[in-house]
Amino acid sequence: MFRTAITIAALLAATPALAQTRTGELPDPTDQSDTFSIGAGAGIIPDYEGSDDFEFIPLVGLRGRWNGFNFYTRGTFLYVDVIRRGDSAVEFDLGPIVGARLHRTGKVEDDAVDALPERDTAFEVGGFAGITYHGLTNPYDALSFHVDVTTDVSDAHGSTLVTPTIDFATALSLTTYVGVSAS
């Protein structure tokens, strides 16, 4: 829950650079033009999941569309939706994921956890599938349900992870995009 609150705060503080070149009204939400947005900010994260020791980190987020294919980052993972969005309010999502998992890879300030062996950075690949509903509260919002499946290819933890996720996101203006995610 704390991680979700941090993500929301970071997204509210971040503003995309050159996200839109238009001025005035928000663009047509069904416009399939190529886009690219980048947001940057700072966040507070625990040393590991469940830790009560936190540290400040820089945050960067990307999202966009190229040739009708949407892409975005979530943490240290890149997602690419290989199903092009149509004009429908309901859209199916499917695509690859690639990224790095950094849990317990640095100094941990908890004697019991610090006694455990340090973890190597895990490089993971996999995919996601789900469904997105557009225009529930306004023409620019999206409510998504999806499942991510990633596998460690670097032999850092040797596991396959299955993560169900629900996201809600909306544009507040030409330069502000807000999202909430729980997984």
Coordinates of N, CA, C and O in Angstrom, one line a residue:
M1 N 0.8 -1.2 0.0 CA 0.0 0.0 0.0 C 0.9 1.3 0.0 O 0.6 2.2 -0.7
F2 N 2.0 1.2 0.8 CA 2.8 2.4 0.9 C 3.5 2.6 -0.5 O 3.6 3.8 -0.9
R3 N 3.9 1.5 -1.2 CA 4.5 1.7 -2.5 C 3.5 2.3 -3.5 O 3.9 3.1 -4.3
T4 N 2.2 1.9 -3.4 CA 1.2 2.5 -4.2 C 1.1 4.0 -4.0 O 1.1 4.8 -4.9
A5 N 1.1 4.4 -2.7 CA 1.1 5.9 -2.4 C 2.3 6.6 -2.9 O 2.1 7.7 -3.4
I6 N 3.4 6.0 -2.8 CA 4.6 6.6 -3.4 C 4.5 6.8 -4.9 O 4.9 7.9 -5.4
T7 N 4.0 5.8 -5.5 CA 3.9 5.8 -7.0 C 2.9 6.9 -7.4 O 3.2 7.7 -8.3
I8 N 1.8 7.1 -6.7 CA 0.8 8.1 -7.0 C 1.5 9.5 -6.8 O 1.4 10.4 -7.6
A9 N 2.2 9.7 -5.7 CA 2.9 11.0 -5.4 C 3.9 11.3 -6.5 O 4.0 12.4 -7.0
A10 N 4.6 10.3 -6.9 CA 5.7 10.5 -7.9 C 5.0 10.9 -9.3 O 5.5 11.8 -10.0
L11 N 3.9 10.2 -9.6 CA 3.2 10.5 -10.9 C 2.6 11.9 -10.8 O 2.6 12.6 -11.9
L12 N 2.1 12.3 -9.7 CA 1.5 13.7 -9.6 C 2.6 14.7 -9.7 O 2.3 15.8 -10.3
A13 N 3.8 14.4 -9.2 CA 4.9 15.4 -9.3 C 5.6 15.4 -10.6 O 6.1 16.5 -11.0
A14 N 5.5 14.4 -11.4 CA 6.2 14.3 -12.7 C 5.4 14.9 -13.8 O 4.1 14.8 -13.8
T15 N 6.0 15.6 -14.7 CA 5.3 16.1 -15.8 C 6.0 15.7 -17.1 O 7.3 15.7 -17.1
P16 N 5.3 15.2 -18.1 CA 6.0 14.8 -19.3 C 6.6 15.9 -20.1 O 6.1 17.0 -20.1
A17 N 7.8 15.7 -20.6 CA 8.5 16.7 -21.4 C 8.1 16.5 -22.9 O 8.2 15.4 -23.5
L18 N 7.6 17.6 -23.5 CA 7.2 17.6 -24.9 C 6.2 16.5 -25.2 O 6.3 15.8 -26.2
A19 N 5.3 16.2 -24.3 CA 4.3 15.1 -24.5 C 3.4 15.4 -25.6 O 3.0 14.6 -26.4
Q20 N 3.0 16.7 -25.8 CA 2.1 17.1 -26.9 C 2.6 18.4 -27.4 O 3.1 19.2 -26.7
T21 N 2.4 18.6 -28.7 CA 2.8 19.8 -29.3 C 1.6 20.7 -29.5 O 1.7 21.9 -29.9
R22 N 0.4 20.2 -29.3 CA -0.8 21.0 -29.5 C -1.0 21.9 -28.2 O -0.6 21.6 -27.2
T23 N -1.8 22.9 -28.5 CA -2.2 23.8 -27.3 C -3.7 23.8 -27.3 O -4.4 23.5 -28.3
G24 N -4.3 24.3 -26.2 CA -5.7 24.4 -26.1 C -6.4 23.1 -25.6 O -6.0 22.6 -24.6
E25 N -7.3 22.6 -26.4 CA -8.1 21.5 -26.0 C -7.3 20.2 -26.0 O -6.3 20.1 -26.8
L26 N -7.7 19.2 -25.2 CA -7.0 17.9 -25.2 C -7.3 17.3 -26.6 O -8.4 17.5 -27.2
P27 N -6.4 16.4 -27.1 CA -6.6 15.8 -28.4 C -7.7 14.7 -28.3 O -8.1 14.3 -27.2
D28 N -8.1 14.3 -29.5 CA -9.1 13.2 -29.6 C -8.5 11.9 -29.0 O -7.4 11.5 -29.3
P29 N -9.2 11.3 -28.0 CA -8.6 10.1 -27.3 C -8.4 8.9 -28.2 O -7.7 8.0 -27.9
T30 N -9.1 8.9 -29.4 CA -8.9 7.8 -30.3 C -7.9 8.0 -31.3 O -7.6 7.2 -32.2
D31 N -7.2 9.2 -31.3 CA -6.1 9.5 -32.2 C -5.0 8.5 -32.0 O -4.5 8.3 -30.9
Q32 N -4.6 7.9 -33.1 CA -3.5 6.9 -33.1 C -2.2 7.4 -33.5 O -1.3 6.7 -34.0
S33 N -1.9 8.7 -33.5 CA -0.7 9.3 -33.9 C 0.4 8.8 -32.9 O 0.2 8.4 -31.8
D34 N 1.7 8.8 -33.4 CA 2.8 8.4 -32.6 C 3.0 9.5 -31.5 O 2.9 10.7 -31.7
T35 N 3.3 9.0 -30.3 CA 3.5 9.9 -29.2 C 4.7 9.4 -28.4 O 5.1 8.2 -28.4
F36 N 5.3 10.2 -27.6 CA 6.3 9.8 -26.6 C 6.3 10.8 -25.4 O 6.3 12.0 -25.6
S37 N 6.2 10.3 -24.2 CA 6.2 11.1 -23.0 C 7.2 10.5 -22.1 O 7.4 9.3 -22.0
I38 N 7.9 11.4 -21.3 CA 8.8 11.0 -20.3 C 8.5 11.8 -19.1 O 8.3 13.0 -19.2
G39 N 8.5 11.2 -17.9 CA 8.3 11.8 -16.7 C 9.4 11.5 -15.7 O 10.0 10.4 -15.8
A40 N 9.8 12.4 -14.9 CA 10.9 12.2 -14.0 C 10.5 12.8 -12.6 O 9.8 13.7 -12.5
G41 N 11.1 12.2 -11.6 CA 10.8 12.7 -10.2 C 11.7 11.9 -9.2 O 12.7 11.3 -9.6
A42 N 11.2 11.9 -8.0 CA 12.0 11.2 -6.9 C 10.9 10.4 -6.2 O 9.8 10.8 -6.1
G43 N 11.4 9.3 -5.6 CA 10.5 8.5 -4.8 C 11.2 7.9 -3.6 O 12.4 8.1 -3.4
I44 N 10.4 7.4 -2.7 CA 11.0 6.7 -1.5 C 10.5 5.2 -1.6 O 9.4 5.0 -1.8
I45 N 11.5 4.3 -1.5 CA 11.2 2.9 -1.6 C 11.8 2.2 -0.4 O 12.9 2.6 0.1
P46 N 11.3 1.0 0.0 CA 11.9 0.2 1.1 C 13.1 -0.5 0.5 O 13.3 -0.7 -0.7
D47 N 14.1 -0.9 1.4 CA 15.2 -1.6 1.0 C 14.8 -2.9 0.3 O 15.5 -3.4 -0.6
Y48 N 13.8 -3.5 0.8 CA 13.2 -4.8 0.2 C 11.7 -4.8 0.6 O 11.3 -4.0 1.4
E49 N 11.0 -5.6 0.0 CA 9.5 -5.7 0.3 C 9.3 -6.1 1.7 O 9.8 -7.1 2.2
G50 N 8.6 -5.3 2.5 CA 8.3 -5.5 3.9 C 9.3 -4.8 4.8 O 9.1 -4.8 6.0
S51 N 10.3 -4.1 4.3 CA 11.2 -3.4 5.1 C 10.6 -2.1 5.7 O 9.7 -1.5 5.1
D52 N 11.1 -1.7 6.9 CA 10.7 -0.4 7.4 C 11.8 0.6 7.3 O 11.8 1.7 7.9
D53 N 12.8 0.3 6.5 CA 13.9 1.3 6.2 C 13.8 1.7 4.7 O 13.7 0.9 3.8
F54 N 13.7 3.0 4.5 CA 13.5 3.5 3.2 C 14.6 4.4 2.6 O 15.4 4.9 3.4
E55 N 14.7 4.5 1.3 CA 15.7 5.4 0.7 C 15.1 6.1 -0.4 O 14.1 5.7 -1.1
F56 N 15.7 7.3 -0.7 CA 15.2 8.1 -1.9 C 15.9 7.6 -3.2 O 17.1 7.2 -3.1
I57 N 15.1 7.5 -4.2 CA 15.7 7.1 -5.5 C 15.1 8.0 -6.6 O 14.0 8.6 -6.5
P58 N 15.8 8.2 -7.7 CA 15.3 8.9 -8.9 C 14.3 8.0 -9.6 O 14.4 6.8 -9.6
L59 N 13.3 8.6 -10.2 CA 12.2 7.9 -10.9 C 12.1 8.4 -12.3 O 12.2 9.6 -12.5
V60 N 12.0 7.5 -13.3 CA 11.8 7.9 -14.7 C 10.7 7.0 -15.2 O 10.7 5.8 -15.0
G61 N 9.8 7.6 -15.9 CA 8.7 6.8 -16.6 C 8.6 7.2 -18.0 O 8.7 8.4 -18.4
L62 N 8.4 6.2 -18.9 CA 8.1 6.4 -20.3 C 6.8 5.8 -20.7 O 6.4 4.8 -20.2
R63 N 6.2 6.5 -21.7 CA 5.0 5.9 -22.3 C 4.8 6.5 -23.6 O 5.2 7.6 -23.9
G64 N 4.3 5.7 -24.6 CA 4.1 6.3 -25.9 C 3.4 5.3 -26.8 O 3.0 4.2 -26.4
R65 N 3.4 5.7 -28.1 CA 2.9 4.8 -29.2 C 3.8 5.0 -30.4 O 4.1 6.2 -30.7
W66 N 4.1 3.9 -31.0 CA 4.9 4.0 -32.3 C 4.3 3.0 -33.2 O 4.1 1.8 -32.9
N67 N 3.8 3.6 -34.4 CA 3.2 2.7 -35.4 C 2.0 2.0 -34.9 O 1.7 0.9 -35.3
G68 N 1.3 2.6 -34.0 CA 0.1 2.0 -33.4 C 0.3 1.0 -32.3 O -0.7 0.5 -31.7
F69 N 1.6 0.8 -31.9 CA 1.9 -0.1 -30.8 C 2.2 0.7 -29.5 O 3.1 1.6 -29.6
N70 N 1.5 0.5 -28.4 CA 1.7 1.2 -27.2 C 2.9 0.6 -26.4 O 3.0 -0.6 -26.4
F71 N 3.6 1.4 -25.7 CA 4.7 0.9 -24.8 C 4.7 1.8 -23.6 O 4.3 3.0 -23.6
Y72 N 5.2 1.3 -22.5 CA 5.3 2.0 -21.3 C 6.3 1.3 -20.3 O 6.6 0.1 -20.5
T73 N 6.7 2.0 -19.3 CA 7.5 1.4 -18.3 C 6.7 1.4 -17.0 O 5.9 2.2 -16.8
R74 N 7.0 0.4 -16.2 CA 6.5 0.2 -14.9 C 7.7 -0.2 -14.0 O 8.2 -1.3 -14.1
G75 N 8.2 0.8 -13.2 CA 9.4 0.5 -12.4 C 10.6 0.3 -13.4 O 10.9 1.1 -14.2
T76 N 11.3 -0.8 -13.2 CA 12.4 -1.1 -14.1 C 12.1 -2.1 -15.2 O 12.9 -2.7 -15.8
F77 N 10.8 -2.1 -15.6 CA 10.3 -3.1 -16.6 C 9.7 -2.3 -17.8 O 9.0 -1.3 -17.6
L78 N 10.0 -2.7 -19.0 CA 9.4 -2.2 -20.2 C 8.3 -3.1 -20.8 O 8.6 -4.3 -20.9
Y79 N 7.2 -2.6 -21.1 CA 6.0 -3.3 -21.6 C 5.8 -2.8 -23.1 O 5.8 -1.6 -23.3
V80 N 5.5 -3.7 -24.0 CA 5.1 -3.3 -25.3 C 3.8 -4.1 -25.7 O 3.8 -5.4 -25.7
D81 N 2.7 -3.4 -25.9 CA 1.4 -4.0 -26.3 C 1.4 -4.2 -27.8 O 1.5 -3.3 -28.6
V82 N 1.4 -5.5 -28.3 CA 1.5 -5.8 -29.7 C 0.2 -5.8 -30.4 O 0.1 -6.1 -31.6
I83 N -0.9 -5.6 -29.6 CA -2.3 -5.5 -30.2 C -2.6 -4.0 -30.4 O -2.7 -3.2 -29.4
R84 N -2.7 -3.5 -31.6 CA -3.0 -2.1 -31.9 C -4.4 -1.8 -31.3 O -5.3 -2.5 -31.4
R85 N -4.5 -0.6 -30.8 CA -5.8 -0.1 -30.3 C -6.6 0.4 -31.4 O -6.2 1.1 -32.3
G86 N -7.9 0.0 -31.3 CA -8.9 0.4 -32.3 C -9.7 1.5 -31.8 O -9.3 2.2 -30.8
D87 N -10.9 1.7 -32.3 CA -11.8 2.7 -31.8 C -12.8 2.2 -30.7 O -13.5 3.0 -30.2
S88 N -12.7 1.0 -30.3 CA -13.6 0.4 -29.3 C -13.2 0.9 -27.9 O -12.1 1.2 -27.6
A89 N -14.2 0.9 -27.1 CA -14.0 1.3 -25.7 C -13.3 0.1 -24.9 O -12.8 0.3 -23.8
V90 N -13.4 -1.1 -25.4 CA -12.8 -2.3 -24.8 C -11.6 -2.7 -25.7 O -11.8 -2.9 -26.9
E91 N -10.5 -3.0 -25.1 CA -9.3 -3.4 -25.8 C -8.6 -4.5 -25.2 O -8.5 -4.6 -23.9
F92 N -8.1 -5.5 -26.0 CA -7.3 -6.6 -25.4 C -5.9 -6.2 -25.5 O -5.4 -5.5 -26.4
D93 N -5.1 -6.6 -24.4 CA -3.7 -6.2 -24.3 C -2.9 -7.5 -24.3 O -3.2 -8.5 -23.6
L94 N -1.8 -7.5 -25.0 CA -0.9 -8.7 -25.1 C 0.5 -8.2 -25.5 O 0.6 -7.4 -26.5
G95 N 1.5 -8.7 -24.9 CA 2.8 -8.3 -25.3 C 4.0 -8.8 -24.4 O 3.8 -9.4 -23.4
P96 N 5.2 -8.5 -24.8 CA 6.4 -8.9 -24.1 C 6.7 -7.9 -23.0 O 6.3 -6.7 -23.0
I97 N 7.5 -8.4 -22.0 CA 8.0 -7.6 -20.9 C 9.5 -7.9 -20.8 O 9.9 -9.1 -20.9
V98 N 10.3 -6.9 -20.5 CA 11.7 -7.1 -20.2 C 12.1 -6.1 -19.1 O 11.6 -5.0 -19.1
G99 N 12.9 -6.6 -18.2 CA 13.4 -5.7 -17.1 C 14.3 -6.3 -16.1 O 14.8 -7.4 -16.3
A100 N 14.6 -5.5 -15.1 CA 15.5 -6.0 -14.0 C 14.8 -5.9 -12.7 O 14.1 -4.9 -12.4
R101 N 15.0 -6.9 -11.9 CA 14.5 -6.9 -10.5 C 15.6 -6.6 -9.5 O 16.6 -7.4 -9.5
L102 N 15.5 -5.6 -8.7 CA 16.7 -5.1 -7.9 C 16.5 -5.4 -6.4 O 17.1 -4.8 -5.6
H103 N 15.5 -6.3 -6.1 CA 15.2 -6.6 -4.6 C 16.4 -7.1 -3.9 O 17.1 -8.1 -4.4
R104 N 16.8 -6.5 -2.8 CA 17.9 -6.9 -1.9 C 19.2 -7.0 -2.6 O 20.0 -7.9 -2.4
T105 N 19.5 -6.1 -3.5 CA 20.8 -6.1 -4.2 C 21.8 -5.2 -3.6 O 22.9 -5.1 -4.0
G106 N 21.4 -4.4 -2.6 CA 22.3 -3.4 -2.0 C 22.3 -3.6 -0.5 O 21.9 -4.6 0.0
K107 N 22.8 -2.6 0.2 CA 22.9 -2.6 1.6 C 21.5 -2.6 2.3 O 20.7 -1.8 1.9
V108 N 21.3 -3.6 3.1 CA 20.0 -3.7 3.8 C 20.3 -3.4 5.3 O 21.2 -3.9 5.9
E109 N 19.5 -2.4 5.9 CA 19.7 -2.0 7.3 C 18.8 -2.8 8.2 O 18.0 -2.2 8.9
D110 N 18.8 -4.1 8.1 CA 18.0 -5.0 9.0 C 18.9 -6.1 9.3 O 19.3 -6.9 8.4
D111 N 19.3 -6.4 10.6 CA 20.3 -7.4 10.9 C 19.9 -8.8 10.4 O 20.7 -9.5 9.9
A112 N 18.6 -9.1 10.6 CA 18.2 -10.5 10.2 C 18.2 -10.7 8.7 O 18.7 -11.7 8.2
V113 N 17.7 -9.7 8.0 CA 17.7 -9.8 6.5 C 19.2 -9.6 6.0 O 19.5 -10.3 5.0
D114 N 20.0 -8.7 6.6 CA 21.3 -8.5 6.2 C 22.2 -9.8 6.3 O 23.2 -9.9 5.6
A115 N 21.8 -10.6 7.2 CA 22.5 -11.9 7.4 C 22.3 -12.9 6.3 O 23.1 -13.8 6.0
L116 N 21.2 -12.7 5.5 CA 20.9 -13.5 4.3 C 21.9 -13.1 3.2 O 22.4 -12.0 3.2
P117 N 22.1 -14.1 2.3 CA 23.0 -13.7 1.2 C 22.4 -12.6 0.3 O 21.2 -12.5 0.2
E118 N 23.3 -11.7 -0.2 CA 22.9 -10.6 -1.0 C 22.4 -11.2 -2.4 O 23.0 -12.2 -2.8
R119 N 21.4 -10.6 -2.9 CA 20.8 -11.1 -4.2 C 21.5 -10.4 -5.4 O 21.8 -9.2 -5.3
D120 N 21.7 -11.1 -6.4 CA 22.2 -10.5 -7.7 C 21.0 -9.8 -8.3 O 19.8 -10.2 -8.1
T121 N 21.2 -8.9 -9.2 CA 20.2 -8.3 -10.0 C 19.6 -9.4 -10.9 O 20.3 -10.1 -11.6
A122 N 18.3 -9.5 -10.9 CA 17.6 -10.5 -11.8 C 17.2 -9.8 -13.1 O 16.5 -8.8 -13.0
F123 N 17.6 -10.4 -14.2 CA 17.1 -9.9 -15.5 C 15.9 -10.8 -15.9 O 16.2 -12.1 -15.9
E124 N 14.8 -10.3 -16.1 CA 13.6 -11.1 -16.4 C 13.0 -10.7 -17.7 O 13.0 -9.6 -18.2
V125 N 12.4 -11.8 -18.4 CA 11.7 -11.6 -19.6 C 10.4 -12.4 -19.4 O 10.3 -13.3 -18.6
G126 N 9.4 -11.9 -20.2 CA 8.1 -12.6 -20.1 C 7.1 -11.9 -21.0 O 7.4 -11.3 -22.0
G127 N 5.8 -12.0 -20.5 CA 4.7 -11.4 -21.3 C 3.6 -11.0 -20.4 O 3.6 -11.4 -19.2
F128 N 2.6 -10.3 -20.9 CA 1.4 -9.9 -20.2 C 0.2 -10.1 -21.1 O 0.3 -10.0 -22.3
A129 N -0.9 -10.3 -20.5 CA -2.2 -10.3 -21.2 C -3.3 -9.7 -20.3 O -3.2 -9.9 -19.1
G130 N -4.2 -9.1 -21.0 CA -5.3 -8.5 -20.2 C -6.3 -7.8 -21.0 O -6.4 -7.9 -22.2
I131 N -7.1 -6.9 -20.4 CA -8.2 -6.2 -21.0 C -8.2 -4.8 -20.4 O -8.0 -4.6 -19.2
T132 N -8.5 -3.8 -21.3 CA -8.6 -2.4 -20.9 C -9.9 -1.8 -21.3 O -10.4 -2.0 -22.4
Y133 N -10.5 -1.0 -20.4 CA -11.8 -0.3 -20.6 C -11.5 1.2 -20.7 O -10.9 1.7 -19.8
H134 N -11.8 1.8 -21.8 CA -11.6 3.2 -22.0 C -12.8 4.0 -21.8 O -13.9 3.6 -22.1
G135 N -12.7 5.3 -21.3 CA -13.8 6.2 -21.2 C -14.8 5.9 -20.2 O -16.0 6.2 -20.4
L136 N -14.4 5.4 -19.0 CA -15.4 5.1 -18.0 C -15.9 6.4 -17.3 O -17.1 6.5 -17.0
T137 N -15.0 7.3 -17.0 CA -15.4 8.6 -16.3 C -15.2 9.8 -17.1 O -15.7 10.9 -16.9
N138 N -14.3 9.7 -18.2 CA -14.1 10.7 -19.1 C -13.4 10.1 -20.4 O -13.0 9.0 -20.3
P139 N -13.3 10.8 -21.5 CA -12.8 10.2 -22.7 C -11.3 9.8 -22.7 O -10.9 9.1 -23.5
Y140 N -10.6 10.2 -21.6 CA -9.1 10.0 -21.6 C -8.7 8.9 -20.6 O -7.5 8.7 -20.4
D141 N -9.6 8.3 -19.8 CA -9.2 7.4 -18.8 C -9.1 5.9 -19.3 O -9.6 5.6 -20.4
A142 N -8.5 5.1 -18.5 CA -8.4 3.7 -18.9 C -8.3 2.9 -17.6 O -7.6 3.2 -16.7
L143 N -9.1 1.8 -17.5 CA -9.1 0.8 -16.4 C -8.6 -0.5 -17.0 O -9.3 -1.0 -17.9
S144 N -7.5 -1.0 -16.5 CA -6.9 -2.2 -17.0 C -6.8 -3.3 -16.0 O -6.5 -3.1 -14.8
F145 N -7.0 -4.5 -16.5 CA -6.8 -5.7 -15.7 C -5.9 -6.6 -16.5 O -6.1 -6.9 -17.7
H146 N -4.7 -7.0 -15.9 CA -3.8 -7.9 -16.7 C -3.0 -8.7 -15.8 O -2.9 -8.5 -14.6
V147 N -2.4 -9.8 -16.4 CA -1.5 -10.7 -15.6 C -0.2 -10.7 -16.3 O -0.1 -10.8 -17.5
D148 N 0.9 -10.5 -15.5 CA 2.3 -10.5 -16.0 C 2.8 -11.8 -15.6 O 2.7 -12.3 -14.5
V149 N 3.6 -12.4 -16.5 CA 4.4 -13.6 -16.2 C 5.8 -13.4 -16.7 O 6.0 -13.1 -17.9
T150 N 6.7 -13.4 -15.7 CA 8.2 -13.1 -16.0 C 9.0 -14.3 -15.5 O 8.7 -14.8 -14.4
T151 N 10.1 -14.5 -16.1 CA 11.1 -15.6 -15.7 C 12.5 -15.0 -15.6 O 12.9 -14.2 -16.5
D152 N 13.2 -15.3 -14.6 CA 14.5 -14.9 -14.4 C 15.4 -15.6 -15.4 O 15.5 -16.9 -15.4
V153 N 16.1 -14.9 -16.3 CA 17.0 -15.5 -17.3 C 18.4 -15.3 -16.9 O 19.3 -15.7 -17.7
S154 N 18.7 -14.7 -15.8 CA 20.1 -14.5 -15.3 C 20.5 -15.4 -14.2 O 21.6 -15.3 -13.7
D155 N 19.6 -16.3 -13.8 CA 19.9 -17.2 -12.7 C 20.1 -16.5 -11.4 O 20.8 -17.1 -10.5
A156 N 19.5 -15.4 -11.2 CA 19.6 -14.7 -9.9 C 18.7 -15.3 -8.8 O 19.1 -15.4 -7.7
H157 N 17.5 -15.6 -9.2 CA 16.5 -16.2 -8.3 C 15.9 -17.5 -8.9 O 15.3 -18.3 -8.2
G158 N 16.1 -17.7 -10.2 CA 15.6 -18.9 -10.8 C 14.1 -19.2 -10.8 O 13.7 -20.3 -10.8
S159 N 13.3 -18.2 -10.7 CA 11.9 -18.3 -10.5 C 11.1 -17.7 -11.7 O 11.6 -16.9 -12.4
T160 N 9.9 -18.1 -11.8 CA 8.9 -17.5 -12.6 C 7.9 -16.8 -11.7 O 7.4 -17.4 -10.8
L161 N 7.6 -15.6 -12.0 CA 6.7 -14.8 -11.2 C 5.4 -14.5 -12.0 O 5.4 -14.1 -13.2
V162 N 4.2 -14.7 -11.4 CA 2.9 -14.4 -12.0 C 2.3 -13.3 -11.1 O 2.2 -13.4 -9.9
T163 N 2.0 -12.1 -11.8 CA 1.6 -10.9 -11.1 C 0.3 -10.4 -11.7 O 0.3 -9.8 -12.8
P164 N -0.9 -10.6 -11.0 CA -2.1 -9.9 -11.5 C -2.0 -8.4 -11.1 O -1.5 -8.1 -10.0
T165 N -2.6 -7.6 -12.0 CA -2.5 -6.1 -11.7 C -3.8 -5.5 -12.2 O -4.4 -5.9 -13.2
I166 N -4.2 -4.4 -11.5 CA -5.3 -3.5 -11.9 C -4.7 -2.1 -11.9 O -4.0 -1.7 -11.0
D167 N -5.0 -1.4 -13.0 CA -4.5 0.0 -13.2 C -5.7 0.9 -13.5 O -6.6 0.5 -14.3
F168 N -5.6 2.1 -13.1 CA -6.5 3.2 -13.5 C -5.7 4.4 -13.8 O -4.8 4.8 -13.0
A169 N -5.8 5.0 -15.0 CA -5.0 6.1 -15.4 C -5.9 7.1 -16.2 O -6.9 6.7 -16.9
T170 N -5.5 8.4 -16.1 CA -6.2 9.4 -16.9 C -5.3 10.6 -17.1 O -4.4 10.9 -16.3
A171 N -5.5 11.3 -18.2 CA -4.9 12.6 -18.5 C -5.7 13.7 -17.8 O -6.9 13.7 -17.9
L172 N -5.0 14.5 -17.0 CA -5.6 15.6 -16.4 C -5.5 16.9 -17.2 O -6.3 17.8 -17.0
S173 N -4.5 16.9 -18.1 CA -4.2 18.1 -18.9 C -3.3 17.6 -20.0 O -3.0 16.5 -20.1
L174 N -2.8 18.6 -20.8 CA -1.9 18.2 -21.9 C -0.5 17.8 -21.3 O 0.2 17.1 -22.0
T175 N -0.2 18.2 -20.1 CA 1.1 17.9 -19.5 C 1.0 17.0 -18.3 O 2.1 16.7 -17.7
T176 N -0.2 16.6 -17.8 CA -0.2 15.8 -16.6 C -1.0 14.6 -16.8 O -2.2 14.6 -17.2
Y177 N -0.4 13.4 -16.5 CA -1.0 12.1 -16.6 C -0.9 11.4 -15.2 O 0.2 11.4 -14.6
V178 N -2.0 10.9 -14.7 CA -2.0 10.3 -13.4 C -2.4 8.8 -13.5 O -3.4 8.5 -14.2
G179 N -1.8 8.0 -12.7 CA -2.1 6.5 -12.7 C -2.0 6.0 -11.4 O -1.2 6.4 -10.6
V180 N -2.9 5.0 -11.1 CA -2.9 4.2 -9.8 C -2.8 2.8 -10.2 O -3.6 2.3 -11.1
S181 N -2.0 2.0 -9.5 CA -1.8 0.6 -9.8 C -1.7 -0.2 -8.6 O -1.1 0.2 -7.6
A182 N -2.3 -1.4 -8.6 CA -2.2 -2.3 -7.5 C -1.9 -3.7 -8.0 O -2.6 -4.1 -9.1
S183 N -1.0 -4.4 -7.4 CA -0.7 -5.7 -8.0 C -0.3 -6.7 -6.8 O -0.1 -6.2 -5.7

